[in-house]
mmCIF file of C-alpha atoms in Angstrom:
data_model
loop_
_atom_site.group_PDB
_atom_site.id
_atom_site.type_symbol
_atom_site.label_atom_id
_atom_site.label_comp_id
_atom_site.label_asym_id
_atom_site.label_seq_id
_atom_site.Cartn_x
_atom_site.Cartn_y
_atom_site.Cartn_z
ATOM 1 C CA UNK A 162 -4.651 -0.461 -40.485
ATOM 2 C CA UNK A 163 -2.715 2.859 -39.080
ATOM 3 C CA UNK A 164 -2.768 4.431 -35.797
ATOM 4 C CA UNK A 165 -2.043 8.134 -35.706
ATOM 5 C CA UNK A 166 0.459 9.588 -33.311
ATOM 6 C CA UNK A 167 0.851 8.624 -29.674
ATOM 7 C CA UNK A 168 1.268 11.290 -27.359
ATOM 8 C CA UNK A 169 2.337 12.052 -23.861
ATOM 9 C CA UNK A 170 1.559 14.415 -21.698
ATOM 10 C CA UNK A 171 0.858 15.750 -17.693
ATOM 11 C CA UNK A 172 -2.562 14.664 -16.727
ATOM 12 C CA UNK A 173 -4.954 18.283 -16.392
ATOM 13 C CA UNK A 174 -7.433 18.110 -13.455
ATOM 14 C CA UNK A 175 -9.690 20.460 -15.036
ATOM 15 C CA UNK A 176 -9.823 19.613 -18.751
ATOM 16 C CA UNK A 177 -8.861 15.493 -18.013
ATOM 17 C CA UNK A 178 -10.667 14.252 -14.444
ATOM 18 C CA UNK A 179 -13.904 13.062 -16.207
ATOM 19 C CA UNK A 180 -12.640 11.431 -18.696
ATOM 20 C CA UNK A 181 -10.066 9.742 -16.866
ATOM 21 C CA UNK A 182 -12.697 8.708 -14.527
ATOM 22 C CA UNK A 183 -14.520 6.884 -17.258
ATOM 23 C CA UNK A 184 -11.366 5.768 -19.009
ATOM 24 C CA UNK A 185 -10.816 4.058 -15.195
ATOM 25 C CA UNK A 186 -14.040 2.429 -15.631
ATOM 26 C CA UNK A 187 -13.444 1.161 -18.421
ATOM 27 C CA UNK A 188 -10.023 -0.125 -17.562
ATOM 28 C CA UNK A 189 -12.323 -2.591 -15.122
ATOM 29 C CA UNK A 190 -11.171 -5.682 -16.234
ATOM 30 C CA UNK A 191 -9.116 -8.135 -13.532
ATOM 31 C CA UNK A 192 -7.439 -11.849 -13.744
ATOM 32 C CA UNK A 193 -10.278 -13.838 -14.943
ATOM 33 C CA UNK A 194 -8.509 -16.566 -12.314
ATOM 34 C CA UNK A 195 -8.977 -14.896 -9.630
ATOM 35 C CA UNK A 196 -10.569 -12.306 -7.475
ATOM 36 C CA UNK A 197 -9.463 -8.717 -7.424
ATOM 37 C CA UNK A 198 -10.349 -4.987 -6.431
ATOM 38 C CA UNK A 199 -10.892 -2.034 -8.348
ATOM 39 C CA UNK A 200 -10.204 1.372 -6.854
ATOM 40 C CA UNK A 201 -13.270 4.146 -6.732
ATOM 41 C CA UNK A 202 -10.982 7.536 -6.563
ATOM 42 C CA UNK A 203 -14.014 9.576 -5.375
ATOM 43 C CA UNK A 204 -13.471 11.899 -8.185
ATOM 44 C CA UNK A 205 -10.431 12.583 -7.680
ATOM 45 C CA UNK A 206 -7.645 11.056 -9.891
ATOM 46 C CA UNK A 207 -4.499 11.643 -8.222
ATOM 47 C CA UNK A 208 -5.867 11.102 -5.035
ATOM 48 C CA UNK A 209 -3.189 8.042 -3.986
ATOM 49 C CA UNK A 210 -0.384 10.480 -4.695
ATOM 50 C CA UNK A 211 -1.610 13.581 -3.911
ATOM 51 C CA UNK A 212 -0.076 13.220 -0.136
ATOM 52 C CA UNK A 213 3.076 12.391 -1.627
ATOM 53 C CA UNK A 214 5.949 15.343 -1.638
ATOM 54 C CA UNK A 215 6.155 15.448 -5.439
ATOM 55 C CA UNK A 216 3.801 13.785 -7.590
ATOM 56 C CA UNK A 217 3.187 14.065 -11.557
ATOM 57 C CA UNK A 218 0.187 11.982 -13.517
ATOM 58 C CA UNK A 219 0.760 11.439 -17.419
ATOM 59 C CA UNK A 220 -1.951 10.482 -19.802
ATOM 60 C CA UNK A 221 -0.965 8.687 -23.102
ATOM 61 C CA UNK A 222 -3.458 10.041 -26.037
ATOM 62 C CA UNK A 223 -4.117 8.289 -29.443
ATOM 63 C CA UNK A 224 -6.533 9.594 -32.292
ATOM 64 C CA UNK A 225 -7.631 12.225 -29.461
ATOM 65 C CA UNK A 226 -8.575 9.226 -27.471
ATOM 66 C CA UNK A 227 -7.367 8.702 -23.998
ATOM 67 C CA UNK A 228 -5.770 4.996 -24.146
ATOM 68 C CA UNK A 229 -3.289 5.230 -21.016
ATOM 69 C CA UNK A 230 -2.989 6.919 -17.668
ATOM 70 C CA UNK A 231 0.712 6.205 -15.021
ATOM 71 C CA UNK A 232 0.917 8.236 -11.660
ATOM 72 C CA UNK A 233 4.394 8.782 -9.864
ATOM 73 C CA UNK A 234 6.245 10.336 -6.800
ATOM 74 C CA UNK A 235 9.580 11.364 -5.910
ATOM 75 C CA UNK A 236 10.990 11.274 -1.836
ATOM 76 C CA UNK A 237 13.959 11.235 0.086
ATOM 77 C CA UNK A 238 14.852 7.763 2.016
ATOM 78 C CA UNK A 239 17.443 5.595 3.481
ATOM 79 C CA UNK A 240 19.727 3.523 1.059
ATOM 80 C CA UNK A 241 22.042 1.013 2.268
ATOM 81 C CA UNK A 242 25.002 1.675 -0.142
ATOM 82 C CA UNK A 243 28.083 3.561 0.198
ATOM 83 C CA UNK A 244 29.002 6.499 0.700
ATOM 84 C CA UNK A 245 26.260 8.141 1.363
ATOM 85 C CA UNK A 246 22.533 6.486 2.954
ATOM 86 C CA UNK A 247 20.676 8.794 1.262
ATOM 87 C CA UNK A 248 18.680 8.143 -2.072
ATOM 88 C CA UNK A 249 15.557 10.431 -4.016
ATOM 89 C CA UNK A 250 13.837 7.579 -5.201
ATOM 90 C CA UNK A 251 10.548 7.987 -7.436
ATOM 91 C CA UNK A 252 7.707 5.639 -7.016
ATOM 92 C CA UNK A 253 5.252 4.566 -10.202
ATOM 93 C CA UNK A 254 2.151 3.631 -9.633
ATOM 94 C CA UNK A 255 -1.368 3.371 -11.689
ATOM 95 C CA UNK A 256 -0.509 2.267 -14.676
ATOM 96 C CA UNK A 257 -3.260 1.577 -16.985
ATOM 97 C CA UNK A 258 -3.680 1.282 -20.763
ATOM 98 C CA UNK A 259 -6.947 0.303 -22.478
ATOM 99 C CA UNK A 260 -7.312 -3.303 -23.290
ATOM 100 C CA UNK A 261 -8.102 -2.626 -26.923
ATOM 101 C CA UNK A 262 -4.347 -0.652 -27.032
ATOM 102 C CA UNK A 263 -2.969 -2.628 -25.013
ATOM 103 C CA UNK A 264 0.672 -4.575 -26.819
ATOM 104 C CA UNK A 265 1.010 -1.403 -28.361
ATOM 105 C CA UNK A 266 4.369 -0.208 -26.097
ATOM 106 C CA UNK A 267 1.783 2.542 -24.990
ATOM 107 C CA UNK A 268 2.788 1.061 -20.894
ATOM 108 C CA UNK A 269 6.725 1.074 -21.744
ATOM 109 C CA UNK A 270 6.027 4.444 -23.335
ATOM 110 C CA UNK A 271 4.142 6.094 -20.540
ATOM 111 C CA UNK A 272 7.050 4.253 -17.657
ATOM 112 C CA UNK A 273 10.099 5.751 -19.846
ATOM 113 C CA UNK A 274 8.179 9.400 -20.029
ATOM 114 C CA UNK A 275 7.877 9.190 -16.124
ATOM 115 C CA UNK A 276 11.793 8.054 -16.262
ATOM 116 C CA UNK A 277 12.363 11.246 -17.888
ATOM 117 C CA UNK A 278 10.795 12.933 -15.008
ATOM 118 C CA UNK A 279 12.377 11.112 -12.394
ATOM 119 C CA UNK A 280 15.808 12.145 -14.330
ATOM 120 C CA UNK A 281 14.604 15.745 -14.472
ATOM 121 C CA UNK A 282 14.246 16.095 -11.190
ATOM 122 C CA UNK A 283 17.660 14.123 -10.049
ATOM 123 C CA UNK A 284 16.102 10.738 -8.857
ATOM 124 C CA UNK A 285 18.609 8.325 -7.863
ATOM 125 C CA UNK A 286 16.186 4.900 -8.298
ATOM 126 C CA UNK A 287 12.828 4.478 -9.642
ATOM 127 C CA UNK A 288 10.947 1.350 -8.176
ATOM 128 C CA UNK A 289 7.274 0.334 -8.552
ATOM 129 C CA UNK A 290 5.570 -2.510 -6.333
ATOM 130 C CA UNK A 291 3.074 -5.555 -8.120
ATOM 131 C CA UNK A 292 1.675 -9.181 -7.468
ATOM 132 C CA UNK A 293 4.727 -11.495 -8.248
ATOM 133 C CA UNK A 294 1.718 -12.965 -10.257
ATOM 134 C CA UNK A 295 0.522 -10.664 -12.443
ATOM 135 C CA UNK A 296 2.673 -11.966 -15.594
ATOM 136 C CA UNK A 297 2.406 -9.098 -17.665
ATOM 137 C CA UNK A 298 3.579 -6.492 -15.303
ATOM 138 C CA UNK A 299 6.569 -8.501 -14.417
ATOM 139 C CA UNK A 300 7.235 -9.126 -17.914
ATOM 140 C CA UNK A 301 7.087 -5.078 -18.651
ATOM 141 C CA UNK A 302 8.951 -3.750 -16.132
ATOM 142 C CA UNK A 303 11.944 -6.550 -15.567
ATOM 143 C CA UNK A 304 12.239 -8.331 -18.885
ATOM 144 C CA UNK A 305 12.083 -4.687 -21.158
ATOM 145 C CA UNK A 306 12.424 -2.290 -19.100
ATOM 146 C CA UNK A 307 15.464 -3.357 -17.142
ATOM 147 C CA UNK A 308 13.600 -3.426 -13.533
ATOM 148 C CA UNK A 309 15.387 -5.501 -11.149
ATOM 149 C CA UNK A 310 13.775 -7.855 -7.683
ATOM 150 C CA UNK A 311 14.043 -6.031 -4.980
ATOM 151 C CA UNK A 312 11.384 -7.256 -2.215
ATOM 152 C CA UNK A 313 9.011 -9.442 -1.651
ATOM 153 C CA UNK A 314 6.397 -8.039 1.204
ATOM 154 C CA UNK A 315 3.456 -9.950 2.421
ATOM 155 C CA UNK A 316 0.250 -8.060 2.274
ATOM 156 C CA UNK A 317 -2.247 -8.954 5.154
ATOM 157 C CA UNK A 318 -5.905 -8.112 5.179
ATOM 158 C CA UNK A 319 -8.103 -8.608 8.142
ATOM 159 C CA UNK A 320 -12.213 -7.926 7.336
ATOM 160 C CA UNK A 321 -13.781 -5.956 10.206
ATOM 161 C CA UNK A 322 -16.436 -7.535 11.824
ATOM 162 C CA UNK A 323 -18.949 -5.967 14.644
ATOM 163 C CA UNK A 324 -18.049 -8.232 17.047
ATOM 164 C CA UNK A 325 -15.029 -6.565 19.181
ATOM 165 C CA UNK A 326 -11.702 -8.437 19.603
ATOM 166 C CA UNK A 327 -10.596 -8.948 23.019
ATOM 167 C CA UNK A 328 -7.272 -8.155 23.901
ATOM 168 C CA UNK A 329 -5.189 -9.628 26.962
ATOM 169 C CA UNK A 330 -5.468 -7.559 30.193
ATOM 170 C CA UNK A 331 -1.665 -8.059 30.454
ATOM 171 C CA UNK A 332 -1.135 -5.705 27.798
ATOM 172 C CA UNK A 333 -0.979 -2.023 28.509
ATOM 173 C CA UNK A 334 -1.787 0.274 25.570
ATOM 174 C CA UNK A 335 -0.898 3.794 25.197
ATOM 175 C CA UNK A 336 -1.266 6.318 22.571
ATOM 176 C CA UNK A 337 1.923 8.019 21.656
ATOM 177 C CA UNK A 338 2.395 12.023 20.646
ATOM 178 C CA UNK A 339 3.732 12.564 17.281
ATOM 179 C CA UNK A 340 6.951 13.943 18.355
ATOM 180 C CA UNK A 341 7.369 11.038 20.517
ATOM 181 C CA UNK A 342 6.274 8.757 17.828
ATOM 182 C CA UNK A 343 8.557 10.210 15.720
ATOM 183 C CA UNK A 344 11.748 10.519 17.761
ATOM 184 C CA UNK A 345 11.147 6.583 18.188
ATOM 185 C CA UNK A 346 10.771 5.778 14.731
ATOM 186 C CA UNK A 347 13.815 7.551 13.416
ATOM 187 C CA UNK A 348 15.789 5.468 16.308
ATOM 188 C CA UNK A 349 15.146 2.018 15.472
ATOM 189 C CA UNK A 350 13.348 2.430 11.981
ATOM 190 C CA UNK A 351 15.631 4.858 10.362
ATOM 191 C CA UNK A 352 18.315 2.632 9.161
ATOM 192 C CA UNK A 353 15.868 0.040 7.049
ATOM 193 C CA UNK A 354 15.670 0.204 3.198
ATOM 194 C CA UNK A 355 13.683 2.992 2.085
ATOM 195 C CA UNK A 356 12.170 4.813 5.333
ATOM 196 C CA UNK A 357 11.431 8.286 4.674
ATOM 197 C CA UNK A 358 13.297 11.734 5.687
ATOM 198 C CA UNK A 359 9.883 13.299 6.088
ATOM 199 C CA UNK A 360 8.660 11.201 8.649
ATOM 200 C CA UNK A 361 6.978 13.970 10.743
ATOM 201 C CA UNK A 362 5.147 14.604 7.245
ATOM 202 C CA UNK A 363 3.374 11.532 7.192
ATOM 203 C CA UNK A 364 2.663 11.376 11.303
ATOM 204 C CA UNK A 365 1.018 14.541 11.161
ATOM 205 C CA UNK A 366 -0.866 14.341 7.972
ATOM 206 C CA UNK A 367 -4.648 14.184 8.755
ATOM 207 C CA UNK A 368 -5.335 10.765 7.342
ATOM 208 C CA UNK A 369 -2.621 9.513 9.787
ATOM 209 C CA UNK A 370 -5.198 8.695 12.641
ATOM 210 C CA UNK A 371 -1.931 8.371 15.281
ATOM 211 C CA UNK A 372 0.544 6.246 16.639
ATOM 212 C CA UNK A 373 0.068 3.547 19.908
ATOM 213 C CA UNK A 374 2.535 1.361 22.031
ATOM 214 C CA UNK A 375 2.166 -1.937 23.806
ATOM 215 C CA UNK A 376 3.703 -3.003 26.908
ATOM 216 C CA UNK A 377 3.221 -5.466 29.453
ATOM 217 C CA UNK A 378 0.950 -4.520 32.273
ATOM 218 C CA UNK A 379 3.007 -3.374 35.735
ATOM 219 C CA UNK A 380 5.761 -1.787 33.579
ATOM 220 C CA UNK A 381 6.021 1.727 32.624
ATOM 221 C CA UNK A 382 6.910 2.917 29.494
ATOM 222 C CA UNK A 383 8.462 5.930 30.085
ATOM 223 C CA UNK A 384 11.486 3.082 31.663
ATOM 224 C CA UNK A 385 11.862 1.021 28.792
ATOM 225 C CA UNK A 386 9.544 -1.774 29.489
ATOM 226 C CA UNK A 387 11.170 -5.982 28.988
ATOM 227 C CA UNK A 388 9.485 -6.014 25.831
ATOM 228 C CA UNK A 389 7.135 -3.539 23.627
ATOM 229 C CA UNK A 390 5.647 -2.858 19.708
ATOM 230 C CA UNK A 391 4.097 -0.013 18.190
ATOM 231 C CA UNK A 392 1.886 0.643 14.820
ATOM 232 C CA UNK A 393 0.494 3.937 13.234
ATOM 233 C CA UNK A 394 -3.117 3.879 11.587
ATOM 234 C CA UNK A 395 -3.675 5.431 7.939
ATOM 235 C CA UNK A 396 -7.254 6.373 6.880
ATOM 236 C CA UNK A 397 -7.028 5.023 3.133
ATOM 237 C CA UNK A 398 -10.301 5.523 3.403
ATOM 238 C CA UNK A 399 -10.927 8.766 3.339
ATOM 239 C CA UNK A 400 -8.986 8.861 -0.410
ATOM 240 C CA UNK A 401 -10.863 6.523 -2.143
ATOM 241 C CA UNK A 402 -12.831 3.218 -1.829
ATOM 242 C CA UNK A 403 -12.317 -0.439 -3.346
ATOM 243 C CA UNK A 404 -14.845 -3.222 -4.813
ATOM 244 C CA UNK A 405 -14.377 -6.733 -5.223
ATOM 245 C CA UNK A 406 -14.174 -7.516 -8.751
ATOM 246 C CA UNK A 407 -14.381 -11.624 -10.117
ATOM 247 C CA UNK A 408 -15.237 -13.135 -6.879
ATOM 248 C CA UNK A 409 -17.076 -16.639 -7.120
ATOM 249 C CA UNK A 410 -20.718 -17.352 -6.534
ATOM 250 C CA UNK A 411 -20.009 -19.151 -4.278
ATOM 251 C CA UNK A 412 -17.927 -16.163 -2.216
ATOM 252 C CA UNK A 413 -21.325 -14.388 -2.655
ATOM 253 C CA UNK A 414 -23.651 -16.897 -1.405
ATOM 254 C CA UNK A 415 -21.503 -17.174 2.116
ATOM 255 C CA UNK A 416 -21.541 -13.592 2.675
ATOM 256 C CA UNK A 417 -25.112 -13.000 2.232
ATOM 257 C CA UNK A 418 -25.859 -16.230 4.268
ATOM 258 C CA UNK A 419 -23.244 -15.833 7.074
ATOM 259 C CA UNK A 420 -24.599 -12.137 7.328
ATOM 260 C CA UNK A 421 -28.282 -13.669 7.735
ATOM 261 C CA UNK A 422 -27.790 -16.001 10.452
ATOM 262 C CA UNK A 423 -25.395 -13.641 12.437
ATOM 263 C CA UNK A 424 -28.620 -11.963 12.541
ATOM 264 C CA UNK A 425 -30.658 -14.778 12.908
ATOM 265 C CA UNK A 426 -28.406 -16.415 15.825
ATOM 266 C CA UNK A 427 -26.587 -13.712 17.283
ATOM 267 C CA UNK A 428 -26.064 -15.930 20.596
ATOM 268 C CA UNK A 429 -23.846 -17.961 18.489
ATOM 269 C CA UNK A 430 -21.345 -15.554 17.681
ATOM 270 C CA UNK A 431 -20.883 -16.961 13.729
ATOM 271 C CA UNK A 432 -18.130 -15.210 11.970
ATOM 272 C CA UNK A 433 -19.257 -13.304 9.172
ATOM 273 C CA UNK A 434 -18.039 -12.167 6.242
ATOM 274 C CA UNK A 435 -18.610 -7.883 5.006
ATOM 275 C CA UNK A 436 -19.982 -6.560 1.804
ATOM 276 C CA UNK A 437 -17.391 -6.704 -0.230
ATOM 277 C CA UNK A 438 -19.505 -5.762 -3.412
ATOM 278 C CA UNK A 439 -20.093 -2.487 -2.560
ATOM 279 C CA UNK A 440 -17.639 0.444 -2.288
ATOM 280 C CA UNK A 441 -15.656 0.562 1.477
ATOM 281 C CA UNK A 442 -12.944 1.560 2.808
ATOM 282 C CA UNK A 443 -10.160 0.484 4.564
ATOM 283 C CA UNK A 444 -6.936 1.384 7.768
ATOM 284 C CA UNK A 445 -3.944 0.695 6.373
ATOM 285 C CA UNK A 446 -1.402 -0.235 9.642
ATOM 286 C CA UNK A 447 2.173 0.990 9.106
ATOM 287 C CA UNK A 448 5.399 1.204 10.799
ATOM 288 C CA UNK A 449 4.854 -1.769 13.115
ATOM 289 C CA UNK A 450 8.361 -2.605 15.065
ATOM 290 C CA UNK A 451 8.899 -4.268 18.476
ATOM 291 C CA UNK A 452 11.846 -5.910 20.572
ATOM 292 C CA UNK A 453 11.986 -8.121 22.942
ATOM 293 C CA UNK A 454 10.231 -11.769 24.044
ATOM 294 C CA UNK A 455 6.753 -10.711 24.235
ATOM 295 C CA UNK A 456 6.842 -8.781 20.881
ATOM 296 C CA UNK A 457 4.870 -10.857 18.760
ATOM 297 C CA UNK A 458 1.525 -11.067 21.180
ATOM 298 C CA UNK A 459 2.072 -7.432 21.933
ATOM 299 C CA UNK A 460 1.539 -6.433 17.639
ATOM 300 C CA UNK A 461 -1.086 -8.631 18.198
ATOM 301 C CA UNK A 462 -3.117 -6.606 20.673
ATOM 302 C CA UNK A 463 -2.085 -3.535 18.827
ATOM 303 C CA UNK A 464 -3.989 -4.824 15.775
ATOM 304 C CA UNK A 465 -7.008 -6.308 17.737
ATOM 305 C CA UNK A 466 -7.231 -2.596 19.056
ATOM 306 C CA UNK A 467 -6.799 -1.124 15.598
ATOM 307 C CA UNK A 468 -10.105 -3.656 14.673
ATOM 308 C CA UNK A 469 -11.800 -2.771 17.691
ATOM 309 C CA UNK A 470 -11.371 1.401 16.582
ATOM 310 C CA UNK A 471 -12.551 0.786 12.991
ATOM 311 C CA UNK A 472 -15.902 -1.514 13.947
ATOM 312 C CA UNK A 473 -16.639 0.921 16.428
ATOM 313 C CA UNK A 474 -15.087 4.948 14.987
ATOM 314 C CA UNK A 475 -15.422 4.245 11.073
ATOM 315 C CA UNK A 476 -18.841 3.450 9.068
ATOM 316 C CA UNK A 477 -17.660 2.173 5.808
ATOM 317 C CA UNK A 478 -13.612 0.545 6.943
ATOM 318 C CA UNK A 479 -14.450 -3.404 5.906
ATOM 319 C CA UNK A 480 -10.734 -4.258 5.959
ATOM 320 C CA UNK A 481 -7.655 -3.208 8.097
ATOM 321 C CA UNK A 482 -4.527 -4.045 5.590
ATOM 322 C CA UNK A 483 -0.835 -3.831 5.973
ATOM 323 C CA UNK A 484 2.983 -5.158 4.872
ATOM 324 C CA UNK A 485 5.530 -6.351 6.151
ATOM 325 C CA UNK A 486 8.709 -7.700 5.058
ATOM 326 C CA UNK A 487 8.366 -11.347 3.998
ATOM 327 C CA UNK A 488 10.906 -12.501 6.615
ATOM 328 C CA UNK A 489 9.533 -10.464 9.297
ATOM 329 C CA UNK A 490 8.470 -13.067 11.813
ATOM 330 C CA UNK A 491 5.657 -10.172 13.200
ATOM 331 C CA UNK A 492 3.788 -11.329 10.569
ATOM 332 C CA UNK A 493 3.114 -14.811 12.366
ATOM 333 C CA UNK A 494 1.129 -11.933 15.173
ATOM 334 C CA UNK A 495 -0.763 -10.106 12.808
ATOM 335 C CA UNK A 496 -4.609 -11.214 12.448
ATOM 336 C CA UNK A 497 -5.498 -11.640 8.827
ATOM 337 C CA UNK A 498 -7.213 -13.580 6.268
ATOM 338 C CA UNK A 499 -5.364 -15.777 3.915
ATOM 339 C CA UNK A 500 -8.005 -16.182 1.115
ATOM 340 C CA UNK A 501 -7.532 -12.069 1.273
ATOM 341 C CA UNK A 502 -3.875 -11.330 1.626
ATOM 342 C CA UNK A 503 -1.024 -11.281 -0.622
ATOM 343 C CA UNK A 504 1.898 -13.779 0.389
ATOM 344 C CA UNK A 505 4.230 -12.427 -1.971
ATOM 345 C CA UNK A 506 4.307 -9.206 -3.302
ATOM 346 C CA UNK A 507 6.941 -7.633 -5.535
ATOM 347 C CA UNK A 508 8.799 -4.449 -5.750
ATOM 348 C CA UNK A 509 11.388 -4.229 -8.532
ATOM 349 C CA UNK A 510 13.792 -1.287 -8.667
ATOM 350 C CA UNK A 511 16.042 0.513 -11.107
ATOM 351 C CA UNK A 512 18.867 2.906 -11.187
ATOM 352 C CA UNK A 513 18.785 5.882 -13.383
ATOM 353 C CA UNK A 514 22.016 7.533 -12.976
ATOM 354 C CA UNK A 515 25.663 5.308 -14.002
ATOM 355 C CA UNK A 516 26.959 5.625 -10.494
ATOM 356 C CA UNK A 517 23.972 4.058 -8.943
ATOM 357 C CA UNK A 518 24.254 0.922 -11.431
ATOM 358 C CA UNK A 519 27.167 -0.498 -9.668
ATOM 359 C CA UNK A 520 25.303 -0.320 -6.063
ATOM 360 C CA UNK A 521 22.185 -1.830 -7.324
ATOM 361 C CA UNK A 522 23.540 -5.385 -7.152
ATOM 362 C CA UNK A 523 24.353 -4.502 -3.662
ATOM 363 C CA UNK A 524 20.348 -3.332 -3.188
ATOM 364 C CA UNK A 525 18.937 -6.352 -5.181
ATOM 365 C CA UNK A 526 21.231 -9.393 -4.015
ATOM 366 C CA UNK A 527 21.596 -9.109 -0.907
ATOM 367 C CA UNK A 528 19.435 -11.005 2.088
ATOM 368 C CA UNK A 529 16.271 -9.309 2.971
ATOM 369 C CA UNK A 530 15.235 -7.278 5.952
ATOM 370 C CA UNK A 531 13.493 -8.322 8.567
ATOM 371 C CA UNK A 532 11.784 -4.773 9.069
ATOM 372 C CA UNK A 533 10.400 -3.290 6.237
ATOM 373 C CA UNK A 534 8.708 0.215 6.203
ATOM 374 C CA UNK A 535 5.721 0.758 4.138
ATOM 375 C CA UNK A 536 4.877 4.210 3.225
ATOM 376 C CA UNK A 537 0.929 4.768 3.810
ATOM 377 C CA UNK A 538 1.497 7.277 0.156
ATOM 378 C CA UNK A 539 1.947 4.838 -1.676
ATOM 379 C CA UNK A 540 -0.682 2.184 -0.978
#
């Protein structure tokens, strides 16, 4: 059976929006052996890249039918390689191919076309993130397209309950002004891999709810406490919603029964699971950083504060998500549910310029950095 010519072109919001939304619904097919999340873009297919400095979405058509999509964004970040410590990077996300049209090189054609756009915009490196056990994605990018494994961060997910978390009375919390938060981030995190040069734009974005610091009670923030921690919060639920798919029947039954017993026996304070089967929003914690012997406990106090904020101020925030370096000890202090979290996310990278290929070994073969800045615009 023959097929027509594959056409890859830029997304046209006016003419393509409804078709892309329908395409995303038709692609709601996840792994058969585990739970997964569907994304509701709230009528805006490019919502996940709209806040990036430069972005683009491509669509693939075959016989006048939409069969694939991909998105990309470009920014300037810090990268540890001589002689420069800055590089322009392109981020790849949202690759989808219709189930009936897979294994026809449509996915690789979309990636290559997006790489061409990166190259035209003088991008040094392209990178992407996927789950480590996503064999199809790893095979495409690593085995076929020449990407190298770069980082294995940890994604931590904690459900939001109506019960307030108890924050230690030995901890003082302070909301930082944007200028102060930006100054501290640049001082302590600007040397980390992929720290965005436009950090101020992130903190000033309407989706960034603020930055908070924690330090021991009795000490002064203005005099550099013996221990301190900080983090910022991004309201991803304003961009898109999530919904759980492929959940086992036991999980659904436990979810409903836990909420029932919570109402029936509130005095026992039984833990309940939020309703993940209808679209819900989430907060993303980014810029987690701490110093001093008590920094881990202070990070935990900040996460508890964010939980209480989500519980009291948001109607549809069901989970709080953060992503930290795989060797970052702060992950041990961040509240999360193991069943919802991902211990090893996988970032892969590819040099798009000949002069950068020699530096790729240094980026991918060195020991992982403890501190990792995850841009909330790429979640």
